[in-house]
Structures are given as structure tokens and as C-alpha cells.
Coordinates of C-alpha atoms in Angstrom, one line a residue:
M1 CA -35.2 61.0 23.4
G2 CA -33.2 57.7 22.5
V3 CA -33.0 56.6 26.4
C4 CA -35.6 54.2 27.5
S5 CA -36.7 54.4 31.1
Q6 CA -37.7 50.7 31.2
P7 CA -36.7 47.7 29.4
V8 CA -37.7 47.2 25.6
S9 CA -37.8 44.5 23.1
F10 CA -35.0 44.2 20.3
Y11 CA -37.5 45.4 18.0
E12 CA -38.2 48.3 19.8
C13 CA -34.7 49.2 20.3
L14 CA -34.6 49.4 16.3
L15 CA -37.4 52.0 16.3
L16 CA -35.7 54.2 18.9
P17 CA -35.5 57.9 17.7
H18 CA -32.3 59.8 17.8
N19 CA -32.3 63.6 19.0
T20 CA -32.6 65.8 15.8
S21 CA -35.2 68.2 17.1
D22 CA -32.6 70.6 18.4
H23 CA -31.5 71.7 14.8
M24 CA -35.0 71.8 13.4
E25 CA -36.2 75.2 12.3
N26 CA -39.4 76.5 10.1
I27 CA -38.4 77.8 7.0
D28 CA -40.2 79.4 3.9
G29 CA -39.8 81.1 0.5
Y30 CA -40.1 80.7 -3.1
L31 CA -38.9 77.9 -5.1
M32 CA -39.8 76.9 -8.7
K33 CA -41.9 73.8 -9.0
Y34 CA -42.2 71.7 -11.9
T35 CA -45.6 71.1 -13.0
N36 CA -45.6 69.1 -16.2
L37 CA -44.5 69.3 -19.5
V38 CA -47.2 72.0 -20.8
T39 CA -47.0 74.4 -17.9
G40 CA -43.0 73.8 -17.0
W41 CA -41.7 75.5 -14.0
Q42 CA -43.6 77.7 -11.9
Y43 CA -42.8 79.9 -8.8
R44 CA -44.6 78.8 -5.7
F45 CA -44.5 79.8 -2.0
F46 CA -43.2 76.8 0.1
V47 CA -43.3 76.3 4.0
L48 CA -41.7 73.7 5.9
N49 CA -43.8 73.0 9.0
N50 CA -41.5 70.9 11.2
E51 CA -44.1 70.5 13.9
A52 CA -46.5 68.7 11.5
G53 CA -43.5 66.9 9.3
L54 CA -45.0 68.5 6.1
L55 CA -43.8 70.4 3.2
E56 CA -46.5 72.7 2.1
Y57 CA -46.9 75.2 -0.8
F58 CA -49.1 78.2 -1.9
V59 CA -49.7 80.0 -5.3
N60 CA -47.8 83.0 -3.4
E61 CA -46.9 84.4 -0.1
Q62 CA -50.2 86.3 0.0
S63 CA -52.3 83.1 0.0
R64 CA -50.5 81.5 2.9
P65 CA -53.5 82.3 5.2
Q66 CA -55.5 79.9 3.1
K67 CA -55.2 76.2 2.6
P68 CA -52.1 75.1 1.0
R69 CA -52.3 74.3 -2.8
G70 CA -50.5 71.0 -1.8
M71 CA -48.5 69.6 0.8
L72 CA -46.2 66.3 1.2
P73 CA -45.9 64.1 4.6
L74 CA -42.0 64.0 5.1
A75 CA -42.0 60.9 7.5
G76 CA -40.3 58.2 5.5
A77 CA -39.5 60.7 2.6
V78 CA -36.1 60.9 0.4
I79 CA -34.7 64.0 -0.1
S80 CA -32.4 64.0 -3.1
P81 CA -30.1 66.5 -4.9
S82 CA -30.1 66.0 -8.6
D83 CA -27.3 65.5 -10.7
E84 CA -28.7 67.7 -13.5
D85 CA -27.4 70.8 -12.0
S86 CA -26.5 72.5 -8.8
H87 CA -29.9 74.1 -8.1
T88 CA -32.5 71.3 -8.5
F89 CA -33.7 68.7 -5.8
T90 CA -36.7 66.3 -5.3
V91 CA -38.8 65.3 -2.1
N92 CA -40.2 61.8 -3.0
A93 CA -42.9 60.9 -0.5
I94 CA -43.4 57.2 0.8
S95 CA -46.7 57.4 -1.0
G96 CA -45.1 57.6 -4.3
E97 CA -45.8 61.4 -4.9
Q98 CA -42.9 63.5 -5.9
Y99 CA -42.0 67.2 -6.0
K100 CA -39.5 68.4 -8.2
L101 CA -38.1 71.8 -7.0
R102 CA -35.5 74.2 -7.9
A103 CA -33.8 77.0 -5.7
S104 CA -32.0 80.1 -7.0
D105 CA -28.7 78.8 -6.4
A106 CA -26.6 76.0 -4.9
K107 CA -26.4 77.7 -1.5
E108 CA -30.1 78.1 -1.3
R109 CA -30.6 74.4 -2.2
Q110 CA -28.1 73.1 0.2
H111 CA -30.1 75.0 3.0
W112 CA -33.6 73.7 1.9
V113 CA -32.2 70.1 1.3
S114 CA -30.6 70.0 4.8
R115 CA -33.5 71.4 6.5
L116 CA -36.0 68.9 4.7
Q117 CA -33.5 66.0 5.6
I118 CA -33.2 66.9 9.4
C119 CA -37.3 67.2 9.6
T120 CA -37.6 64.0 7.4
Q121 CA -35.1 62.3 9.9
H122 CA -37.0 63.6 13.1
H123 CA -40.5 62.4 11.8
T124 CA -39.4 59.0 10.2
E125 CA -37.9 58.2 13.7
A126 CA -40.6 59.5 15.5
M127 CA -42.7 56.6 14.1
G128 CA -40.7 54.2 16.5
K129 CA -42.8 55.4 19.2
V130 CA -45.0 52.7 18.1
R131 CA -44.5 49.7 20.2
L132 CA -44.6 46.4 18.4
T133 CA -44.5 43.0 20.7
V134 CA -43.2 40.3 18.8
P135 CA -42.0 37.5 21.1
S136 CA -38.4 36.5 20.6
V137 CA -39.5 32.8 20.0
F138 CA -42.0 33.7 17.3
I139 CA -41.0 33.7 13.7
P140 CA -44.3 35.4 11.9
E141 CA -45.5 33.4 8.7
K142 CA -46.8 35.2 5.7
R143 CA -50.3 35.4 6.8
H144 CA -49.1 37.1 10.2
M145 CA -46.8 39.6 8.1
T146 CA -49.9 40.4 6.0
I147 CA -51.9 41.0 9.0
I148 CA -49.3 43.2 10.8
C149 CA -48.6 45.1 7.9
T150 CA -52.2 46.1 7.6
M151 CA -52.4 47.4 11.2
V152 CA -49.1 49.2 11.2
G153 CA -49.0 50.7 7.8
L154 CA -46.8 50.9 4.5
H155 CA -43.7 52.3 6.4
W156 CA -43.5 49.1 8.4
I157 CA -43.7 46.7 5.7
I158 CA -40.0 47.3 5.0
L159 CA -38.8 47.2 8.6
L160 CA -41.3 44.0 9.3
S161 CA -39.8 42.3 6.3
R162 CA -36.2 42.9 7.3
I163 CA -36.9 41.5 10.9
Y164 CA -38.6 38.3 9.2
N165 CA -35.4 38.1 6.9
C166 CA -33.0 38.4 10.0
L167 CA -35.0 35.9 12.0
V168 CA -34.9 33.2 9.4
L169 CA -31.5 34.0 8.0
K170 CA -29.6 31.8 10.4
S171 CA -31.9 28.7 9.9
V172 CA -31.8 29.3 5.8
I173 CA -27.8 29.6 6.0
Q174 CA -27.5 26.6 8.3
K175 CA -29.9 24.5 5.9
N176 CA -28.1 25.5 2.5
F177 CA -24.5 26.2 3.7
N178 CA -23.4 22.9 2.7
F179 CA -25.2 22.7 -0.5
F180 CA -22.8 24.6 -2.3
P181 CA -19.1 23.8 -2.6
P182 CA -16.4 26.0 -0.4
L183 CA -15.1 28.9 -2.4
S184 CA -11.5 28.3 -1.6
S185 CA -9.3 29.0 -4.7
Q186 CA -9.1 25.6 -6.9
E187 CA -6.6 24.3 -9.2
Q188 CA -6.6 25.6 -12.8
E189 CA -9.0 23.9 -15.2
D190 CA -8.3 23.5 -19.3
I191 CA -11.7 23.7 -20.7
D192 CA -12.2 21.3 -23.6
A193 CA -14.1 23.1 -26.4
E194 CA -15.9 20.1 -27.5
D195 CA -17.9 20.3 -24.6
E196 CA -19.2 23.8 -25.4
L197 CA -22.5 24.2 -26.9
E198 CA -24.0 27.2 -28.7
D199 CA -26.1 29.2 -25.9
S200 CA -29.6 28.6 -25.6
F201 CA -29.9 31.3 -22.8
T202 CA -32.4 33.6 -24.4
D203 CA -33.7 35.6 -21.3
K204 CA -34.9 39.0 -21.9
E205 CA -34.5 42.0 -19.2
E206 CA -38.1 43.6 -20.1
D207 CA -40.3 43.2 -16.8
L208 CA -40.4 46.7 -15.4
G209 CA -43.7 45.7 -13.3
A210 CA -41.6 44.5 -10.1
V211 CA -40.1 48.2 -10.0
E212 CA -43.2 49.7 -9.9
E213 CA -44.4 47.4 -7.2
E214 CA -41.3 47.8 -4.9
R215 CA -41.3 51.5 -5.3
S216 CA -41.8 51.8 -1.4
V217 CA -38.6 49.5 -0.9
I218 CA -36.6 51.6 -3.3
L219 CA -37.8 54.8 -1.6
H220 CA -36.6 53.3 1.8
L221 CA -33.2 52.4 0.6
L222 CA -32.7 55.7 -1.0
S223 CA -33.5 57.4 2.5
Q224 CA -30.4 55.4 3.8
L225 CA -28.1 57.1 1.6
K226 CA -26.1 60.0 1.1
L227 CA -25.2 62.1 -2.1
G228 CA -21.9 60.6 -3.4
M229 CA -22.2 57.7 -1.1
D230 CA -20.2 54.8 -2.3
L231 CA -22.4 51.9 -3.1
T232 CA -19.9 49.0 -3.3
R233 CA -21.0 47.5 0.1
V234 CA -24.7 48.3 -0.3
V235 CA -26.9 45.3 -0.7
L236 CA -29.4 46.1 -3.5
P237 CA -32.9 44.5 -3.6
T238 CA -33.0 41.2 -5.5
F239 CA -35.9 42.0 -7.9
I240 CA -33.6 44.6 -9.9
L241 CA -31.3 42.1 -10.8
E242 CA -30.5 40.8 -14.2
K243 CA -30.4 36.9 -14.8
R244 CA -26.5 36.9 -15.2
S245 CA -23.3 37.7 -13.6
L246 CA -21.2 40.7 -14.2
L247 CA -18.3 38.3 -15.6
E248 CA -20.7 37.1 -18.3
M249 CA -21.8 40.5 -19.0
Y250 CA -18.2 41.3 -20.1
A251 CA -18.1 38.4 -22.2
D252 CA -21.2 39.8 -23.8
F253 CA -19.3 42.8 -24.9
M254 CA -17.6 40.5 -27.3
S255 CA -20.8 39.3 -29.1
H256 CA -19.2 40.8 -32.4
P257 CA -16.3 38.7 -32.6
D258 CA -15.9 38.9 -36.6
L259 CA -15.1 42.4 -36.0
F260 CA -12.6 41.7 -33.3
V261 CA -10.6 39.2 -35.4
T262 CA -10.2 41.6 -38.5
I263 CA -8.6 44.3 -36.6
T264 CA -5.4 42.7 -37.5
D265 CA -6.3 42.7 -41.1
G266 CA -6.0 46.4 -41.6
S267 CA -3.4 47.1 -44.2
S268 CA -1.9 50.2 -42.0
P269 CA -1.6 51.6 -38.5
E270 CA -4.1 53.8 -39.3
D271 CA -6.6 51.3 -40.5
R272 CA -6.0 49.0 -37.7
M273 CA -6.5 51.9 -35.2
V274 CA -9.8 52.7 -37.1
R275 CA -10.9 49.2 -37.0
F276 CA -10.5 48.9 -33.3
V277 CA -12.4 52.0 -32.7
E278 CA -15.3 50.4 -34.6
Y279 CA -15.2 47.2 -32.8
Y280 CA -15.0 49.1 -29.4
L281 CA -17.9 51.5 -30.0
T282 CA -20.1 48.6 -31.5
S283 CA -19.4 46.3 -28.5
F284 CA -21.6 48.0 -25.8
H285 CA -25.0 47.6 -27.2
E286 CA -25.3 44.0 -27.1
G287 CA -23.3 43.8 -23.8
R288 CA -26.0 46.1 -22.3
K289 CA -28.9 43.5 -23.2
G290 CA -31.4 46.4 -23.8
A291 CA -31.9 49.6 -22.3
I292 CA -33.5 48.5 -19.0
A293 CA -31.2 49.6 -16.1
K294 CA -31.0 46.1 -14.3
K295 CA -27.7 45.1 -12.4
P296 CA -25.9 42.2 -13.0
Y297 CA -25.1 39.7 -10.1
N298 CA -21.9 40.8 -7.9
P299 CA -19.3 38.1 -8.8
I300 CA -18.1 36.0 -5.9
I301 CA -14.5 36.1 -5.2
G302 CA -12.8 33.0 -7.3
E303 CA -16.0 32.9 -9.6
T304 CA -15.2 32.3 -13.2
F305 CA -16.7 32.3 -16.6
H306 CA -15.6 30.3 -19.7
C307 CA -16.9 30.6 -23.3
S308 CA -15.6 30.7 -27.0
W309 CA -17.1 32.0 -30.5
K310 CA -16.7 30.4 -33.9
V311 CA -16.1 33.0 -36.3
P312 CA -16.4 31.9 -40.1
K313 CA -13.1 32.4 -42.1
R314 CA -15.3 33.7 -45.2
P315 CA -16.5 37.2 -44.5
D316 CA -19.9 36.6 -46.1
A317 CA -20.5 33.3 -43.9
S318 CA -21.7 35.0 -40.9
K319 CA -24.7 36.8 -43.0
E320 CA -25.9 33.2 -43.8
P321 CA -27.5 31.9 -40.5
S322 CA -30.3 33.8 -38.8
Q323 CA -29.0 36.1 -36.0
G324 CA -25.5 36.0 -37.4
S325 CA -24.4 32.6 -35.7
P326 CA -22.1 30.3 -37.9
D327 CA -23.4 26.9 -38.8
P328 CA -22.7 24.7 -35.5
T329 CA -21.9 21.7 -37.9
A330 CA -19.2 23.8 -39.7
S331 CA -15.6 22.4 -39.4
S332 CA -13.3 24.1 -37.2
Q333 CA -11.2 24.4 -40.2
D334 CA -13.7 27.0 -41.5
S335 CA -13.8 28.8 -38.5
Y336 CA -11.7 30.8 -36.3
Q337 CA -12.1 30.1 -32.4
V338 CA -11.8 33.2 -30.2
R339 CA -11.9 31.9 -26.4
F340 CA -12.7 33.9 -23.2
V341 CA -12.0 33.5 -19.4
A342 CA -13.2 36.0 -16.8
E343 CA -12.4 35.5 -12.8
Q344 CA -13.0 37.6 -10.0
V345 CA -9.4 38.4 -8.7
S346 CA -10.7 40.6 -5.4
H347 CA -13.6 41.1 -3.6
H348 CA -12.6 44.5 -1.6
P349 CA -12.1 46.4 -3.7
P350 CA -14.3 44.3 -6.5
V351 CA -11.9 43.3 -9.2
S352 CA -12.4 41.5 -12.1
G353 CA -10.2 40.1 -14.8
F354 CA -10.9 38.9 -18.5
Y355 CA -8.8 37.7 -21.3
A356 CA -9.8 36.7 -24.9
E357 CA -7.7 35.3 -27.5
C358 CA -7.6 34.0 -31.0
Q359 CA -4.7 31.9 -31.7
E360 CA -4.9 31.6 -35.5
R361 CA -5.1 35.1 -35.8
R362 CA -2.4 35.7 -33.2
M363 CA -4.0 38.5 -31.2
C364 CA -5.6 38.9 -27.6
V365 CA -7.0 41.5 -25.2
N366 CA -6.3 41.5 -21.4
T367 CA -8.4 43.8 -19.1
H368 CA -8.8 44.3 -15.3
V369 CA -11.8 46.3 -14.1
W370 CA -12.9 47.7 -10.9
T371 CA -16.5 48.7 -10.6
K372 CA -17.0 52.0 -8.2
S373 CA -20.5 52.9 -7.8
K374 CA -22.1 55.9 -5.9
F375 CA -25.5 57.3 -5.3
M376 CA -26.0 60.5 -7.3
G377 CA -29.6 61.5 -6.2
M378 CA -32.0 60.0 -8.5
S379 CA -29.1 58.1 -10.6
I380 CA -26.3 55.8 -9.8
G381 CA -23.0 56.1 -11.4
V382 CA -20.5 53.5 -11.8
S383 CA -16.9 53.9 -12.7
M384 CA -15.2 51.5 -14.7
V385 CA -11.5 52.0 -13.2
G386 CA -9.1 49.9 -14.9
E387 CA -7.3 49.4 -18.3
G388 CA -7.3 47.2 -21.0
C389 CA -4.6 46.1 -23.4
L390 CA -5.3 44.5 -27.3
Y391 CA -2.1 42.6 -28.4
L392 CA -1.8 42.3 -32.3
L393 CA 1.5 40.1 -32.3
E394 CA 1.4 39.7 -36.1
H395 CA 2.5 43.5 -36.2
D396 CA 3.8 43.7 -32.9
E397 CA 1.5 46.4 -31.6
E398 CA -0.2 47.1 -28.2
Y399 CA -3.4 49.1 -28.0
T400 CA -4.0 50.4 -24.4
F401 CA -7.5 51.6 -23.7
T402 CA -10.0 52.7 -21.0
L403 CA -13.6 52.1 -20.3
P404 CA -16.6 54.7 -19.9
C405 CA -18.6 55.3 -16.9
A406 CA -22.2 54.1 -16.7
Y407 CA -25.3 55.7 -15.1
A408 CA -28.6 54.3 -14.0
R409 CA -31.0 57.1 -14.7
S410 CA -34.7 57.6 -13.2
I411 CA -34.3 55.0 -10.7
L412 CA -37.8 55.7 -9.1
T413 CA -39.9 55.5 -12.5
V414 CA -38.1 53.7 -15.5
P415 CA -34.8 53.1 -15.1
W416 CA -32.5 53.2 -18.0
V417 CA -28.7 53.4 -19.0
E418 CA -26.5 56.1 -20.1
L419 CA -22.7 56.1 -20.9
G420 CA -20.6 59.0 -20.2
G421 CA -17.0 60.3 -20.3
K422 CA -13.6 60.2 -22.3
V423 CA -11.8 57.0 -23.0
T424 CA -8.6 56.8 -24.9
I425 CA -7.0 54.4 -27.1
N426 CA -3.1 54.7 -27.8
C427 CA -0.7 52.6 -29.8
A428 CA 2.7 53.6 -28.7
K429 CA 4.5 51.6 -31.2
S430 CA 2.2 53.2 -34.3
G431 CA 2.0 56.7 -33.1
Y432 CA -1.8 56.6 -33.8
S433 CA -4.3 57.3 -30.8
A434 CA -7.9 57.9 -30.4
V435 CA -10.2 59.9 -27.9
I436 CA -14.1 58.8 -27.7
T437 CA -16.5 60.9 -26.0
F438 CA -19.6 59.3 -24.7
Q439 CA -21.9 62.3 -24.0
T440 CA -24.6 62.3 -21.3
K441 CA -28.0 63.8 -22.3
P442 CA -28.4 67.5 -21.0
F443 CA -31.1 68.6 -18.7
Y444 CA -32.8 70.7 -21.7
G445 CA -32.7 69.1 -25.2
G446 CA -30.4 66.9 -26.7
K447 CA -30.1 63.2 -27.8
L448 CA -29.5 60.3 -25.9
H449 CA -26.6 58.0 -26.1
K450 CA -24.5 60.3 -28.3
V451 CA -20.9 59.5 -29.1
T452 CA -18.1 61.2 -30.9
A453 CA -14.5 60.1 -31.6
E454 CA -11.5 61.4 -33.4
V455 CA -8.6 59.1 -34.5
K456 CA -5.3 61.1 -35.1
H457 CA -1.7 60.8 -35.7
N458 CA 0.2 62.0 -32.6
S459 CA 3.6 63.4 -34.1
T460 CA 1.5 65.4 -36.9
N461 CA -1.6 66.0 -34.8
A462 CA -3.4 65.3 -37.9
V463 CA -7.0 63.9 -37.3
V464 CA -7.6 61.0 -40.0
C465 CA -11.2 59.9 -39.1
R466 CA -14.0 61.4 -37.2
V467 CA -17.0 59.4 -35.8
Q468 CA -20.3 60.6 -34.8
G469 CA -23.7 59.1 -33.7
E470 CA -25.2 57.0 -31.1
W471 CA -23.1 54.0 -29.3
N472 CA -26.7 52.2 -29.6
G473 CA -27.6 53.2 -32.9
V474 CA -26.2 54.7 -36.1
L475 CA -22.5 55.7 -36.5
E476 CA -20.9 57.5 -39.2
F477 CA -17.3 57.5 -39.9
S478 CA -15.6 60.4 -41.9
F479 CA -12.3 60.2 -43.3
T480 CA -10.1 62.9 -44.6
N481 CA -10.3 61.9 -48.2
G482 CA -13.9 62.5 -48.3
E483 CA -15.1 59.0 -47.6
T484 CA -18.0 58.2 -45.1
R485 CA -19.1 54.8 -43.8
V486 CA -22.2 54.2 -41.8
V487 CA -22.7 51.3 -39.2
D488 CA -25.8 50.6 -37.9
V489 CA -25.1 48.8 -34.5
T490 CA -28.7 47.3 -34.4
R491 CA -28.2 45.4 -37.5
L492 CA -24.8 43.7 -36.9
P493 CA -25.2 40.3 -36.6
V494 CA -24.8 38.6 -33.4
T495 CA -22.6 35.8 -32.9
K496 CA -23.9 33.4 -30.0
K497 CA -21.3 32.3 -27.5
H498 CA -20.7 28.6 -26.8
V499 CA -20.7 27.5 -23.4
R500 CA -20.5 24.3 -21.4
P501 CA -23.9 23.0 -20.0
V502 CA -24.5 23.7 -16.3
E503 CA -24.0 20.2 -15.3
K504 CA -20.5 20.1 -16.9
Q505 CA -19.2 23.3 -15.3
G506 CA -17.1 23.7 -12.4
P507 CA -18.7 24.6 -9.0
T508 CA -17.4 28.2 -9.1
E509 CA -18.3 29.0 -12.7
S510 CA -21.0 31.6 -12.8
R511 CA -24.0 30.1 -14.2
R512 CA -23.6 26.9 -11.9
L513 CA -23.0 29.4 -9.0
W514 CA -25.7 31.3 -9.6
Q515 CA -28.3 28.9 -11.0
H516 CA -30.7 28.9 -8.4
V517 CA -30.9 32.5 -8.0
T518 CA -31.4 32.6 -11.9
E519 CA -33.9 29.9 -11.7
A520 CA -36.1 31.7 -9.0
L521 CA -35.8 35.1 -11.0
R522 CA -37.1 33.2 -14.1
Q523 CA -40.1 31.8 -12.0
K524 CA -40.8 35.4 -10.6
D525 CA -40.1 34.3 -7.0
V526 CA -38.1 36.9 -5.6
E527 CA -38.2 35.6 -1.9
K528 CA -36.4 32.3 -3.1
A529 CA -34.0 34.2 -5.3
T530 CA -33.3 36.4 -2.4
E531 CA -32.7 33.2 0.1
H532 CA -30.0 31.7 -2.6
K533 CA -28.4 34.9 -3.2
T534 CA -28.2 35.5 0.8
V535 CA -26.4 31.9 1.1
L536 CA -23.6 32.8 -1.3
E537 CA -22.9 36.2 -0.2
E538 CA -22.9 34.8 3.7
R539 CA -20.7 32.2 2.7
Q540 CA -18.3 34.5 0.9
R541 CA -18.1 36.7 4.1
T542 CA -17.6 33.6 6.4
E543 CA -14.6 32.4 4.2
E544 CA -13.1 35.7 4.0
R545 CA -13.2 35.9 7.9
H546 CA -11.7 32.5 8.1
R547 CA -8.9 33.5 5.8
V548 CA -8.1 36.7 8.0
E549 CA -8.2 34.8 11.3
T550 CA -5.6 32.2 9.8
E551 CA -3.6 34.8 7.8
T552 CA -4.4 32.4 4.7
P553 CA -4.0 34.6 1.5
W554 CA -6.5 34.6 -1.3
R555 CA -4.9 32.4 -4.4
T556 CA -6.3 33.4 -7.7
R557 CA -6.5 30.7 -10.4
Y558 CA -6.2 32.3 -14.0
F559 CA -4.7 35.8 -13.2
D560 CA -1.5 37.0 -11.5
R561 CA -1.2 40.5 -10.1
E562 CA 1.5 42.5 -12.0
G563 CA 1.9 46.2 -10.6
E564 CA -1.4 47.8 -10.6
G565 CA -3.2 45.5 -12.8
W566 CA -4.0 41.5 -13.2
V567 CA -2.6 39.7 -16.2
Y568 CA -3.9 36.5 -17.7
H569 CA -1.4 33.6 -16.5
K570 CA -0.9 31.8 -20.0
P571 CA -1.1 35.1 -22.5
L572 CA -0.2 34.6 -26.1
W573 CA 2.5 37.5 -25.9
K574 CA 4.5 35.1 -23.4
N575 CA 4.3 32.2 -25.5
S576 CA 7.2 32.1 -28.0
T577 CA 5.3 29.8 -30.6
F578 CA 2.9 32.9 -31.2
K579 CA 5.9 35.9 -31.2
S580 CA 7.1 37.4 -34.4

């Protein structure tokens, strides 16, 4: 198998099977099968029928001579060990039917999973014996694609779509390559705040229909992945994208700038640490733009995002307008300005740098983040590798902090976001630190989105404040003197950012760079969005190859490499005007 005795077309070569039958064996035994919420888990006798490519089950071993209670075809299926525990795994048929199963221990699960995967691979590849004749000079139109797909079945929709995309990709890139300016590093640009207008971008990520419609595409993608596989270079389907870049998502974590600028108002080191913890915990809800697990655009190297916020100097002023936005006609003397800049400083690995400052309050924050994603069965985990540092120049204090992991759960049904892991905040000068724990939901019981935190004085090891609640709901702060304070994240006023109109943005600024992808997604034209996205990504690869061939290093615009991190090139702490 895998060797042809006669010439075959390019498309037939894509379908050629590999030799996996040597490792196939029929196995059977009892597994627990999850039926429904009422019945729960039940023991059933399962049989792997390698010859037929079926996973069959019976009520018990004695009923095996009878007709199976149920069966799943394994061709095109996805076998996924669960990240819930070491015993559970799922079998997802290409039809959308799913078996959730549990072995007696991790070793037995591995045995079933490996046998099922070998059988699945064999029968999926065996479908390649179907010979498709597509002339090399013929690019199928949409009506032809529909007819062909009807003839050869659901599994081939994905393959034929990819063939179609490959055939037209070259012409698409040639047609559009000159439409965009080159990505090569450009000169720094000073942004005029007068050009920035209050953001009118109001798109909500609420459409789940596409996820259900494209279930077979997701299943096919998952069938190519292995547990723990790094997804950094995996191209994900366009329909799961948010209508914003990752750089803009980082800016949206600053949607409560009123809490940010008041950190420095703390009357003591303890108070300032608690204020920073409060700001940190309240930033994730608005940054996520809802609970739906859609993915922002992967920033192109050299891409930048600029914005600012106006924060009223009177504490009660931010509560007057709706949505918490200050009066746009207010004088700059009545408000503080918080400025933000982000840049994609590296492509492999994908590293973003972002920086925010309020000059009047003599405070700024600098962060670099490397996003590492991996496949975890029915979830995708994203580690935010990096570090941030908040500088309060008035008090000569620096607060270093880390970031939590994020998880996209239930990626085959209704995907949702969960945060997890421990993060630390530490101020070496004051001797105060905080440990924040984002708790993932256990398999049985428990609440979603729970978070706890402790603020303590390091030298005495005394806990001065405890926090518990949900990072996207209600947080309760408890102090050693018996006082408590409740913060409802969902009721906090959101200050809209100010952004330059697209026509005034530079060619590598996020909204201008991705404007055609965004507009196509708004129009629900996934095909056109994919076309524009492909042009951007292919141009990035072409320019990267050119730099390698000419030994030309990439030059960043706003951030400089310092040790293992990236630092804004003109931070406040290096400006003598703002030092104590």
C-alpha cells in the first residue's frame, strides 16, 4: 500500500493510504459510557471491529451475538483523550455523533485510544482508493464543487475545498500582493491625540451558528492534531476568528483606566498593592468581549496598535455619561490621558510588546507576552509566557506580574473561555506581594470562573487582604480589620478607547491592516475573509524568506530587546522629567 503501479494524478497522490494494517488488532472489553445527565455513566461492552472500521457496543458481553446497541464508523473520526482526567476519552464520528467513554485506568485508556487511532487512520486513508479525475488545467467553480461533493460524500468536502483553495491561491496572491504596502519595518510615528476619536466599533461576538455549520471542518482539523501538539503554526479556520487583532485585545484589558490611574493614590504600600490587585482582577472580563471562545487575529510581525483613554479627574464624573465614557467635549484639563501602544516584535516565537502610561500620574506599565497554544483533546490551552511591570514613579515602586493561562473549552459544541493557573505580583521595595489563583472548573460540581487571591507582607508573612469570587462576576475583598468590600465586575463603567480613523492610520496599524478581513466577517463572507487573510499571511512568509536569504535582521519600531524581554523605547522611568 502507498505505492502505485501506474501513474496517478496529483489529487490521487493526496489520497494514497499508508501502511497501518500491520498494527491493527480487534479488541473488546468493558468501558463506561456517558449516556445523559439523568442516567449518567453506565458499563457497556465495546468491540473494535477493525475489518469493518466500526466501534460497536452491547449491553453486556453475553449479548454480543445479538445486534449491537450502537455503533460508530471510524473513518474520518477524531479520537481524543480528555483533559478532564486520565481515564476519559471521546470518539467523535464525522457525522457529529459522539461517544464519551471512561476506562478503568490511564493504561487501559491509552490502549483503547492507540488502537482506535490506528483503525481510524487506516479506514480514513483507505477512502483514498476512490479515484478522482480533475484536469490540471481545470479550476472547479462553486456549482461544480457542489455536484462533486454530492457524489463523493461529506468527508471529501474538506479535501476538495483545500484543493480548490490551493489552485486559486497563487492567482489570489498575485492579484492582491500589491494591494497592501510591504511589511518591512518602518519609522516610528508620533500619534497626535487630536486625531483620535471615541471608538465606535461595537461588534459583538455572539454568532455561534457558523461553529455548528462547520462542525465537520473542525472534526477534520482535530483529526490532524495530537494531544499536547503545539498549535502556534497551525492555521485555524477563518470562521472562528474575532473581528479584532490580538494587539487590540490587549488594549481592551485596559477598559477600566479609572482604576488604573488611582493605583498611585494609595496612602500606603499595602493600599497600593490591594488597588493593583483590584485593577488586575477586573481587567479580564471586558478584555474577553464575552464568554464565546473566538480567536483574535494573529498579529503580523511589525503590526502596531495605538489608542488612548480620557479619565475624568473628578471621581464621580465617570459615572455621569452612559457606559462610563467621559464627555468627549470635556477639556483635557479636566481629564487624565492614558496612552497605549502595542507592537508584534517577533513572529517565531509570536511575541507582543505593549506599553501604557499616564504622564500626569507619573505611572506606566510595560509587558511582553509570548502566546503558546497546545491541543488538549476537547480543549485548547494558551499559555501567556512573559512578564509585566507597573512603575509608580511618585513612590519609586515597581510591581512585576505574570499572566494566567486561558482555555477554550467544548470546542466541538458551544466553545467558552476559562482562565486557570497561579499568577504573582511582587513589589521588592515595599515588601508586599500577591498570589492570585484562577481555578478551572472540576469535572464534577464546582463553579465556573472562580478566583482567589491573597495579599501579604513578605517579611512578616502576614496576610492583609483576601479576595474570592468570579473574575467575570462578583469579587469580595476581606481585610484583617474585619472590613469587606464587594466589586461587581459586570457593573463597572467601561471607558471607550480613542482610536484614529482607519484612513488616518499607518499601513501596519491593526485596524487598517485587517480592515478587509474584518469587513468580510461582518458581512458573514467567510470565503472572502479567508482570501484576504491568506494574502496577509503569505506576504509575511515571503518577506521573512527574503530577510533570511539576504541576512537582513528585522528591526522593531517601538520596543527594544533587553535580556529575555522587550521594553518600550521611550518609557517614563527613563525620562528624567518624570523621575522623583
